[in-house]
Amino acid sequence: MPDKRVAILEFTTYHQECLYSQIKMFSEAGYKVTLIVNPKLLLQIEAQKNRLEHIRTYDPRAASFILGRIFNWLKLFNYLKATPFERIIFNTASSNKEIIALALLISPSSKCYGIIHNLKKLNQSFSQKLISTKINRYFVLNDFLLNSVNLNNKNIYLESFYPIFFPEYGLKENIVKSDNIWISIPGEINFDRRDYVTFIEGVKKMNPENKIKFILLGKANKNKRETRDFLNTIEQSGIIDHFQIFDEFLEDPDFHTYLKLSDYIMAPVSLAEQGYLKYKITGAFNLAFAYQKPLICPSSLKIISDLNQHAHFYENSDSLALIFDMAANRTLPPKKDYEDEKWRFSYQQNKYLKFLKLLPVVE
């Protein structure tokens, strides 16, 4: 029997958190995996190398001149065309020129699939529509996204899968949890995507004696004005002692240690960002699912079934402060355990491979 080979492509410097689950699903089903990534992701995929046959790098912006970029793209195209991959997965199947060209020119088109991180693009982006002429089978990252949008192109097929599996990072000995309640908020400070106003007001209104530490799991880039504004606000409000903030990028073992030791994961998504109610999810959801942690998030997200079972919801800063007080006093009612089969690796692997038409399906 010939070798079974697949390729996973990620040209951006984000969405790397979706890679390991797919690599694990393929490798444990007997596939040899080639990963083609932006070179800036090499450090972050270090723990995944033992499951890969090959790692190649491709940076769409590596060359300064257009001819150099075309040359680099042609090398990648010829490699993909010459290698007998059974499937090619675009980890971010969005509308940039390099992906459009690959999607249109790689043949046969049936072997190309993608992850769509924002469903809005399928109906409203012309370049995404071009991609969809060749890639018409997309993964989304939560079950609720399967029916959240009426797609104009009826030839597009969606399936959900949950990239909630990560390398087995051991707990870092230098990260010690005291008797504080830890509430982690993954991601960089971003006022467009997160409602920090309600969050900060909730912290200000809670009992100041609460033994709570809010861990901002992302680099606090002080070159950005919004980061400086956030830090100035919590300092002037007298609540900065409740925060742990990092000036540098957290390496994965540290990042995942904080998540494992956290009591809750918070997703203070902005209600002005309506995409979270219809088109996409925030990565905090899958991190909570991965480590089976209860979430804290706005009540508008009750429409998402997974969150209904595993999240505490707040309407405003008053109800958020109450959640913080109860969490600190350890009186916050427990949420449902992660017992459903959807949280199991075998279930997600089976769905993933079945949608890719790679049979036999793993039992």
Short mmCIF file of C-alpha atoms in Angstrom, two decimals, residues 18-354:
data_model
loop_
_atom_site.label_atom_id
_atom_site.label_comp_id
_atom_site.label_asym_id
_atom_site.label_seq_id
_atom_site.Cartn_x
_atom_site.Cartn_y
_atom_site.Cartn_z
CA CYS A 18 -5.74 24.66 15.36
CA LEU A 19 -2.73 22.79 13.98
CA TYR A 20 -1.91 20.19 16.61
CA SER A 21 -5.38 18.62 16.73
CA GLN A 22 -5.31 18.03 12.99
CA ILE A 23 -1.76 16.72 13.02
CA LYS A 24 -2.67 14.30 15.82
CA MET A 25 -5.85 13.17 14.01
CA PHE A 26 -3.94 12.40 10.83
CA SER A 27 -0.86 10.84 12.40
CA GLU A 28 -2.86 8.51 14.64
CA ALA A 29 -4.83 7.39 11.57
CA GLY A 30 -1.61 6.41 9.84
CA TYR A 31 -1.06 9.45 7.63
CA LYS A 32 2.29 11.11 7.02
CA VAL A 33 1.86 14.81 7.59
CA THR A 34 3.70 17.67 5.92
CA LEU A 35 3.26 21.03 7.61
CA ILE A 36 3.88 24.19 5.59
CA VAL A 37 3.88 27.23 7.83
CA ASN A 38 4.96 30.81 8.13
CA PRO A 39 8.52 30.71 9.55
CA LYS A 40 7.42 32.88 12.47
CA LEU A 41 5.45 29.87 13.76
CA LEU A 42 8.42 27.50 13.94
CA LEU A 43 9.04 28.03 17.65
CA GLN A 44 5.37 27.48 18.46
CA ILE A 45 5.21 24.14 16.65
CA GLU A 46 8.39 22.76 18.21
CA ALA A 47 6.43 20.27 20.35
CA GLN A 48 4.63 18.91 17.28
CA LYS A 49 7.67 17.86 15.25
CA ASN A 50 7.61 14.23 16.35
CA ARG A 51 4.28 13.74 14.57
CA LEU A 52 5.40 15.30 11.28
CA GLU A 53 7.14 13.79 8.27
CA HIS A 54 8.23 17.15 6.87
CA ILE A 55 8.15 20.82 7.85
CA ARG A 56 8.48 23.48 5.18
CA THR A 57 8.27 27.22 5.57
CA TYR A 58 6.56 29.73 3.34
CA ASP A 59 6.21 33.45 4.00
CA PRO A 60 4.12 35.30 1.40
CA ARG A 61 5.95 38.51 2.33
CA ALA A 62 9.49 37.13 2.53
CA ALA A 63 10.66 38.75 -0.72
CA SER A 64 10.77 42.51 -1.13
CA PHE A 65 9.98 42.49 -4.84
CA ILE A 66 7.01 41.02 -6.66
CA LEU A 67 9.20 38.75 -8.82
CA GLY A 68 10.71 37.24 -5.68
CA ARG A 69 7.27 36.57 -4.25
CA ILE A 70 6.14 34.96 -7.48
CA PHE A 71 9.25 32.77 -7.51
CA ASN A 72 8.65 31.62 -3.91
CA TRP A 73 5.01 30.89 -4.69
CA LEU A 74 5.92 28.87 -7.79
CA LYS A 75 8.32 26.73 -5.75
CA LEU A 76 5.52 25.97 -3.29
CA PHE A 77 3.00 25.33 -6.06
CA ASN A 78 5.31 22.93 -7.89
CA TYR A 79 6.04 21.08 -4.65
CA LEU A 80 2.35 20.64 -3.85
CA LYS A 81 1.56 19.60 -7.41
CA ALA A 82 4.43 17.09 -7.59
CA THR A 83 3.82 15.45 -4.20
CA PRO A 84 1.01 12.85 -4.06
CA PHE A 85 -0.93 14.37 -1.18
CA GLU A 86 -4.30 12.78 -0.64
CA ARG A 87 -5.60 15.95 0.98
CA ILE A 88 -4.38 19.53 1.30
CA ILE A 89 -5.83 21.46 4.23
CA PHE A 90 -5.75 25.26 4.38
CA ASN A 91 -5.69 25.99 8.10
CA THR A 92 -6.77 29.56 7.30
CA ALA A 93 -8.71 29.30 4.05
CA SER A 94 -9.25 33.02 3.72
CA SER A 95 -8.98 35.46 0.94
CA ASN A 96 -5.36 36.34 0.25
CA LYS A 97 -3.74 36.24 -3.17
CA GLU A 98 -1.48 33.25 -2.51
CA ILE A 99 -4.33 31.04 -1.29
CA ILE A 100 -6.60 32.14 -4.14
CA ALA A 101 -3.94 31.19 -6.69
CA LEU A 102 -3.23 27.81 -5.06
CA ALA A 103 -6.91 26.98 -4.71
CA LEU A 104 -7.62 27.80 -8.35
CA LEU A 105 -4.61 26.04 -9.84
CA ILE A 106 -4.04 22.91 -7.74
CA SER A 107 -5.76 20.00 -9.44
CA PRO A 108 -7.86 18.04 -8.73
CA SER A 109 -9.76 20.53 -6.61
CA SER A 110 -11.51 17.80 -4.62
CA LYS A 111 -8.40 17.22 -2.51
CA CYS A 112 -8.38 20.77 -1.09
CA TYR A 113 -10.27 21.62 2.08
CA GLY A 114 -10.15 24.56 4.44
CA ILE A 115 -11.02 26.02 7.82
CA ILE A 116 -13.14 29.16 7.59
CA HIS A 117 -12.67 31.34 10.66
CA ASN A 118 -15.27 33.95 9.74
CA LEU A 119 -18.40 32.77 7.94
CA LYS A 120 -19.21 36.33 6.87
CA LYS A 121 -16.58 36.02 4.15
CA LEU A 122 -18.40 33.20 2.36
CA ASN A 123 -21.27 35.50 1.41
CA GLN A 124 -19.60 38.90 1.28
CA SER A 125 -16.00 38.51 0.11
CA PHE A 126 -15.41 38.34 -3.65
CA SER A 127 -11.98 36.77 -3.18
CA GLN A 128 -13.47 34.13 -0.86
CA LYS A 129 -16.04 33.35 -3.52
CA LEU A 130 -13.17 32.72 -5.94
CA ILE A 131 -11.60 30.30 -3.45
CA SER A 132 -14.96 28.57 -3.02
CA THR A 133 -15.09 27.69 -6.71
CA LYS A 134 -12.42 25.09 -5.92
CA ILE A 135 -12.67 24.67 -2.14
CA ASN A 136 -16.30 24.08 -1.29
CA ARG A 137 -15.93 21.98 1.85
CA TYR A 138 -15.02 23.98 4.94
CA PHE A 139 -14.60 23.24 8.62
CA VAL A 140 -16.01 25.59 11.24
CA LEU A 141 -14.93 25.56 14.88
CA ASN A 142 -18.21 25.11 16.73
CA ASP A 143 -21.45 23.25 16.12
CA PHE A 144 -23.54 26.41 16.37
CA LEU A 145 -21.81 27.85 13.29
CA LEU A 146 -23.18 25.07 11.09
CA ASN A 147 -26.59 26.73 10.93
CA SER A 148 -25.90 30.31 11.96
CA VAL A 149 -25.74 31.70 8.40
CA ASN A 150 -27.75 31.07 5.23
CA LEU A 151 -25.08 30.60 2.59
CA ASN A 152 -25.72 32.07 -0.84
CA ASN A 153 -23.63 29.37 -2.49
CA LYS A 154 -25.56 26.15 -2.01
CA ASN A 155 -22.60 24.11 -3.23
CA ILE A 156 -20.64 24.89 -0.07
CA TYR A 157 -20.63 22.23 2.63
CA LEU A 158 -19.74 22.85 6.26
CA GLU A 159 -18.71 20.54 9.06
CA SER A 160 -17.66 21.35 12.59
CA PHE A 161 -14.66 20.10 14.45
CA TYR A 162 -13.14 21.17 17.74
CA PRO A 163 -9.33 21.70 17.75
CA ILE A 164 -9.14 21.22 21.49
CA PHE A 165 -6.15 18.90 21.77
CA PHE A 166 -2.64 20.07 22.59
CA PRO A 167 0.79 18.56 23.24
CA GLU A 168 1.29 17.16 26.73
CA TYR A 169 3.11 20.10 28.25
CA GLY A 170 4.19 19.40 31.79
CA LEU A 171 3.44 21.95 34.49
CA LYS A 172 6.22 24.51 34.77
CA GLU A 173 7.73 24.37 38.25
CA ASN A 174 8.32 28.13 38.33
CA ILE A 175 4.57 28.81 38.03
CA VAL A 176 3.09 28.31 41.49
CA LYS A 177 -0.58 28.74 42.31
CA SER A 178 -1.41 30.19 45.71
CA ASP A 179 -4.86 30.08 47.28
CA ASN A 180 -6.03 32.78 44.86
CA ILE A 181 -8.76 32.01 42.35
CA TRP A 182 -7.22 32.29 38.89
CA ILE A 183 -9.33 33.65 36.05
CA SER A 184 -7.41 33.58 32.77
CA ILE A 185 -8.21 35.79 29.78
CA PRO A 186 -6.34 34.50 26.70
CA GLY A 187 -5.21 36.87 23.99
CA GLU A 188 -3.65 40.29 23.62
CA ILE A 189 -5.46 43.39 24.84
CA ASN A 190 -7.84 44.36 22.05
CA PHE A 191 -10.68 46.79 22.67
CA ASP A 192 -12.33 46.07 19.32
CA ARG A 193 -12.93 42.42 20.20
CA ARG A 194 -13.27 42.58 23.97
CA ASP A 195 -15.40 44.63 26.31
CA TYR A 196 -12.84 45.76 28.85
CA VAL A 197 -15.08 48.55 30.15
CA THR A 198 -17.63 46.16 31.65
CA PHE A 199 -14.81 43.88 32.80
CA ILE A 200 -12.92 46.64 34.63
CA GLU A 201 -16.13 47.99 36.18
CA GLY A 202 -16.95 44.49 37.40
CA VAL A 203 -13.53 44.20 39.04
CA LYS A 204 -13.94 47.61 40.66
CA LYS A 205 -17.36 46.66 42.08
CA MET A 206 -16.33 43.30 43.53
CA ASN A 207 -15.18 42.92 47.12
CA PRO A 208 -11.64 44.37 47.13
CA GLU A 209 -10.61 41.68 49.61
CA ASN A 210 -11.29 38.95 47.07
CA LYS A 211 -8.37 36.62 46.52
CA ILE A 212 -8.68 36.67 42.74
CA LYS A 213 -5.96 37.01 40.18
CA PHE A 214 -6.90 37.93 36.60
CA ILE A 215 -4.23 36.51 34.32
CA LEU A 216 -3.99 38.24 30.95
CA LEU A 217 -2.51 35.46 28.82
CA GLY A 218 -0.98 37.51 26.06
CA LYS A 219 1.85 39.95 25.58
CA ALA A 220 0.92 43.41 26.87
CA ASN A 221 2.32 45.46 24.02
CA LYS A 222 2.94 48.84 25.60
CA ASN A 223 3.69 50.33 22.20
CA LYS A 224 -0.05 50.23 21.57
CA ARG A 225 -2.12 53.06 22.94
CA GLU A 226 -5.02 50.81 23.96
CA THR A 227 -2.65 48.69 26.06
CA ARG A 228 -1.29 51.76 27.81
CA ASP A 229 -4.83 53.04 28.39
CA PHE A 230 -5.87 49.70 29.90
CA LEU A 231 -2.87 49.56 32.23
CA ASN A 232 -3.35 53.18 33.29
CA THR A 233 -7.02 52.55 34.05
CA ILE A 234 -6.49 49.53 36.29
CA GLU A 235 -3.63 51.30 38.08
CA GLN A 236 -5.62 54.48 38.69
CA SER A 237 -8.61 52.39 39.81
CA GLY A 238 -6.52 50.70 42.49
CA ILE A 239 -7.15 47.20 41.18
CA ILE A 240 -3.82 46.45 39.51
CA ASP A 241 -2.81 44.03 42.29
CA HIS A 242 -5.58 41.70 41.07
CA PHE A 243 -3.85 41.35 37.68
CA GLN A 244 -0.96 39.36 36.32
CA ILE A 245 0.34 40.89 33.11
CA PHE A 246 3.18 39.78 30.84
CA ASP A 247 5.53 42.09 28.97
CA GLU A 248 6.83 39.28 26.76
CA PHE A 249 5.30 36.61 24.58
CA LEU A 250 4.49 33.51 26.64
CA GLU A 251 6.00 30.29 25.38
CA ASP A 252 3.52 27.44 25.01
CA PRO A 253 4.57 25.43 28.11
CA ASP A 254 4.03 28.53 30.28
CA PHE A 255 0.82 29.50 28.50
CA HIS A 256 -0.70 26.05 28.95
CA THR A 257 0.46 25.76 32.56
CA TYR A 258 -1.50 28.90 33.43
CA LEU A 259 -4.55 27.48 31.66
CA LYS A 260 -4.32 24.15 33.47
CA LEU A 261 -4.02 25.85 36.84
CA SER A 262 -6.82 28.34 36.19
CA ASP A 263 -10.16 27.97 37.91
CA TYR A 264 -12.05 29.80 35.16
CA ILE A 265 -11.43 31.10 31.66
CA MET A 266 -13.05 34.39 30.77
CA ALA A 267 -14.14 35.56 27.31
CA PRO A 268 -15.22 39.21 27.72
CA VAL A 269 -16.17 39.52 24.06
CA SER A 270 -17.50 42.86 22.92
CA LEU A 271 -21.23 42.96 22.24
CA ALA A 272 -20.46 45.49 19.51
CA GLU A 273 -18.57 42.71 17.71
CA GLN A 274 -21.65 40.89 16.41
CA GLY A 275 -19.53 38.33 14.59
CA TYR A 276 -19.34 36.29 17.78
CA LEU A 277 -23.10 35.81 17.69
CA LYS A 278 -23.20 34.58 14.11
CA TYR A 279 -19.99 34.24 12.16
CA LYS A 280 -17.13 33.09 14.41
CA ILE A 281 -15.93 32.09 17.85
CA THR A 282 -13.19 33.37 20.09
CA GLY A 283 -10.26 31.06 20.79
CA ALA A 284 -10.96 31.25 24.52
CA PHE A 285 -13.88 28.85 24.02
CA ASN A 286 -11.73 26.04 22.68
CA LEU A 287 -9.07 26.60 25.33
CA ALA A 288 -11.75 26.21 28.00
CA PHE A 289 -13.07 23.08 26.29
CA ALA A 290 -9.55 21.69 25.97
CA TYR A 291 -8.90 21.90 29.71
CA GLN A 292 -12.53 21.41 30.71
CA LYS A 293 -12.75 24.72 32.54
CA PRO A 294 -15.93 26.72 33.23
CA LEU A 295 -16.19 29.91 31.22
CA ILE A 296 -17.28 33.42 32.18
CA CYS A 297 -18.82 35.39 29.31
CA PRO A 298 -21.63 37.82 28.34
CA SER A 299 -25.20 36.53 28.48
CA SER A 300 -25.73 37.27 24.78
CA LEU A 301 -23.70 34.13 24.08
CA LYS A 302 -26.34 31.87 25.61
CA ILE A 303 -27.37 31.05 22.04
CA ILE A 304 -24.32 28.78 21.87
CA SER A 305 -25.30 25.40 23.30
CA ASP A 306 -21.80 24.51 24.51
CA LEU A 307 -21.66 27.69 26.57
CA ASN A 308 -25.11 27.16 28.06
CA GLN A 309 -23.78 24.03 29.68
CA HIS A 310 -20.32 25.20 30.65
CA ALA A 311 -20.40 28.97 31.24
CA HIS A 312 -21.43 31.54 33.82
CA PHE A 313 -23.10 34.52 32.18
CA TYR A 314 -23.19 38.18 33.13
CA GLU A 315 -25.51 40.95 31.93
CA ASN A 316 -23.53 43.93 33.17
CA SER A 317 -20.79 44.97 35.55
CA ASP A 318 -23.01 44.37 38.61
CA SER A 319 -23.74 40.75 37.73
CA LEU A 320 -20.11 40.27 36.75
CA ALA A 321 -18.96 41.56 40.13
CA LEU A 322 -21.33 39.07 41.79
CA ILE A 323 -19.75 36.23 39.79
CA PHE A 324 -16.30 37.35 40.93
CA ASP A 325 -17.43 37.55 44.57
CA MET A 326 -19.00 34.09 44.46
CA ALA A 327 -15.95 32.65 42.70
CA ALA A 328 -13.68 34.11 45.38
CA ASN A 329 -15.90 32.66 48.12
CA ARG A 330 -16.08 29.35 46.24
CA THR A 331 -19.88 29.54 46.20
CA LEU A 332 -20.33 29.84 42.43
CA PRO A 333 -22.52 26.87 41.41
CA PRO A 334 -20.59 24.25 39.43
CA LYS A 335 -21.36 23.88 35.74
CA LYS A 336 -22.03 20.62 33.94
CA ASP A 337 -19.04 18.31 33.62
CA TYR A 338 -17.60 17.73 30.16
CA GLU A 339 -19.19 14.30 29.76
CA ASP A 340 -20.54 14.46 26.20
CA GLU A 341 -18.76 12.29 23.64
CA LYS A 342 -18.01 15.37 21.53
CA TRP A 343 -15.17 16.23 23.91
CA ARG A 344 -13.38 12.94 23.17
CA PHE A 345 -10.52 12.79 20.71
CA SER A 346 -11.90 9.72 18.91
CA TYR A 347 -15.21 11.48 18.25
CA GLN A 348 -13.60 14.60 16.81
CA GLN A 349 -11.11 12.55 14.79
CA ASN A 350 -13.91 10.48 13.31
CA LYS A 351 -15.90 13.56 12.24
CA TYR A 352 -12.85 15.24 10.82
CA LEU A 353 -11.68 12.34 8.68
CA LYS A 354 -15.19 11.49 7.53
#
